[in-house]
Amino acid sequence: MYMCVRSHFDLNDVVTPKFIPKESIPTDLQTAIVGLDDPTFNIHRGYDNNSMSNTATISQKVARSMFLFPHQNNLGSYLETLAAVEMECILDKDRILELYLNYSEWGDNIYGIGEAADYYYKKDIQNLSRRQKLKLASVLAKPLEVDPSTYDKNKIVEARFNLLNKLMD
């Protein structure tokens, strides 16, 4: 059983996300998230040395959220990269993506895409409209700052939404 714990270790903040198997998550949503968050996900081995944006890969984000503390510094980044490379030796890409979708933070104390769909839309992930899927995927950029119902007010998230809309066409 995996649990997500906030950085100050208050036991009241321990959350067990509602796990959704990868096969039950709409493929168009998976494709859009990978295309936006980590376009080289299917070819890199845990980190992307050639990334122009210097952002963490999906594998690094999974390593950070599941094995490491959220504080970012040089040592943390190094450990995150090592953990991501090791994880890629053990797990296949489908499993890593499944972990990313199920254990990423989608809002304040909202972990996993299933919880996010339920919290924001009171629906199962399979019953979301295209627009709702795009809004959820857009929130991953700033999950603690953006609510899908107010994403239009955040330029970064709005840009992600527009890019996702193009990717899904």
C-alpha positions as a printed Julia matrix, in Angstrom:
169×3 Matrix{Float64}:
   0.0    0.0     0.0
   1.35   3.42   -0.95
   0.59   6.58    0.94
   1.28  10.2     0.23
   2.45  12.31    3.15
   2.83  16.06    3.19
   6.23  17.44    4.09
   5.5   18.35    7.71
   4.59  14.74    8.62
   1.3   15.41   10.37
  -0.34  11.98   10.56
  -3.68  13.61    9.81
  -2.33  14.35    6.33
  -1.67  10.71    5.41
  -3.79   9.94    2.36
  -4.43   6.65    0.59
  -5.45   7.57   -2.95
  -8.33   5.88   -4.77
  -6.34   3.67   -7.14
  -7.54   3.46  -10.76
  -5.88   0.8   -12.97
  -4.23   2.26  -16.06
  -6.6    0.29  -18.31
  -9.53   2.15  -16.73
  -8.08   5.6   -17.35
  -9.16   6.98  -20.75
  -6.33   6.64  -23.27
  -6.88  10.11  -24.69
  -6.3   11.54  -21.22
  -3.15   9.44  -20.72
  -1.8   10.52  -24.11
  -2.52  14.18  -23.45
  -0.83  14.14  -20.04
   2.28  12.37  -21.36
   2.42  14.67  -24.39
   2.3   17.74  -22.21
   4.2   16.72  -19.09
   6.91  14.5   -20.6
   6.94  14.2   -24.41
   9.98  11.89  -24.36
   8.52   9.62  -21.66
   8.41   6.56  -23.92
  12.05   6.87  -24.99
  14.03   8.23  -22.02
  15.36   6.07  -19.19
  14.21   8.07  -16.21
  15.56  11.51  -16.98
  15.82  13.68  -20.06
  19.21  15.31  -20.39
  18.12  17.06  -23.57
  15.02  18.71  -22.13
  14.91  22.37  -23.11
  12.64  23.28  -20.21
  14.74  21.54  -17.54
  11.6   20.07  -15.99
  11.39  16.74  -14.21
  10.27  13.71  -16.18
   7.23  11.67  -15.16
   9.62   9.08  -13.73
  11.38  11.72  -11.64
   8.04  13.06  -10.4
   6.97   9.55   -9.37
  10.29   9.02   -7.58
   9.91  12.35   -5.79
   6.34  11.78   -4.7
   6.74   8.16   -3.64
  10.26   7.85   -2.29
  11.65  11.28   -1.5
  10.8   14.46    0.33
   9.25  17.25   -1.75
  11.97  19.8    -0.92
  13.98  20.6    -4.01
  17.7   21.29   -3.79
  20.73  19.9    -5.61
  20.96  16.79   -3.44
  17.22  16.18   -3.74
  17.37  16.5    -7.53
  20.31  14.11   -7.68
  18.55  11.51   -5.5
  15.36  11.95   -7.5
  17.23  11.24  -10.74
  18.95   8.18   -9.27
  15.63   6.84   -7.96
  13.98   7.46  -11.35
  16.72   5.58  -13.23
  16.52   2.66  -10.77
  12.74   2.63  -11.0
  12.94   2.46  -14.8
  15.11  -0.67  -14.48
  12.47  -2.36  -12.34
   9.13  -1.09  -13.66
   7.8   -0.78  -17.19
   6.54   2.53  -18.58
   2.89   1.53  -18.2
   3.34   0.94  -14.47
   5.26   4.2   -14.0
   2.52   6.14  -15.79
  -0.12   4.36  -13.7
   1.71   5.39  -10.52
   2.04   8.97  -11.76
  -1.66   9.27  -12.51
  -2.67   7.69   -9.23
  -0.26   9.36   -6.8
   0.27  12.84   -8.22
  -1.18  15.74   -6.32
  -4.21  17.2    -8.11
  -5.15  19.78   -5.48
  -4.86  20.43   -1.77
  -4.81  16.95   -0.21
  -6.2   15.43   -3.44
  -4.01  12.59   -4.67
  -4.64  10.58   -7.8
  -6.73  11.1   -10.87
  -9.64   9.09   -9.48
  -9.88  11.31   -6.4
  -9.55  14.41   -8.56
 -12.39  13.35  -10.88
 -14.57  12.58   -7.89
 -13.68  15.76   -5.99
 -14.0   18.24   -8.85
 -16.77  16.64  -10.91
 -18.44  14.01   -8.69
 -17.84  11.49  -11.5
 -15.8    8.39  -12.2
 -12.84   9.06  -14.48
 -14.49   7.08  -17.31
 -17.51   9.42  -17.29
 -15.67  12.72  -17.7
 -16.33  14.86  -20.74
 -13.44  15.85  -22.99
 -13.43  19.35  -21.5
 -13.33  17.97  -17.94
 -10.42  15.69  -18.85
  -8.53  18.63  -20.34
  -9.15  20.76  -17.28
  -7.92  18.0   -14.97
  -4.78  17.46  -17.05
  -4.13  21.2   -17.09
  -4.18  21.38  -13.3
  -1.05  19.21  -12.99
   1.09  22.29  -13.7
   0.08  23.99  -10.43
  -2.12  21.61   -8.44
  -2.1   23.66   -5.24
  -2.83  26.94   -6.99
  -5.43  25.98   -9.56
  -8.92  24.55   -9.33
 -10.36  23.19  -12.61
 -13.38  25.45  -12.17
 -11.15  28.55  -12.1
  -8.37  27.47  -14.45
  -9.2   30.29  -16.91
  -7.75  32.78  -14.43
  -4.29  31.21  -14.56
  -2.4   31.91  -17.79
  -0.02  28.93  -17.45
  -2.85  26.49  -16.91
  -4.91  28.08  -19.67
  -1.96  27.65  -22.06
  -1.66  23.98  -21.01
  -5.39  23.54  -21.62
  -5.12  25.01  -25.12
  -2.11  22.83  -25.94
  -3.89  19.73  -24.64
  -6.92  20.6   -26.74
  -4.69  20.65  -29.83
  -2.96  17.39  -28.84
  -6.28  15.6   -28.46
  -7.6   16.73  -31.88
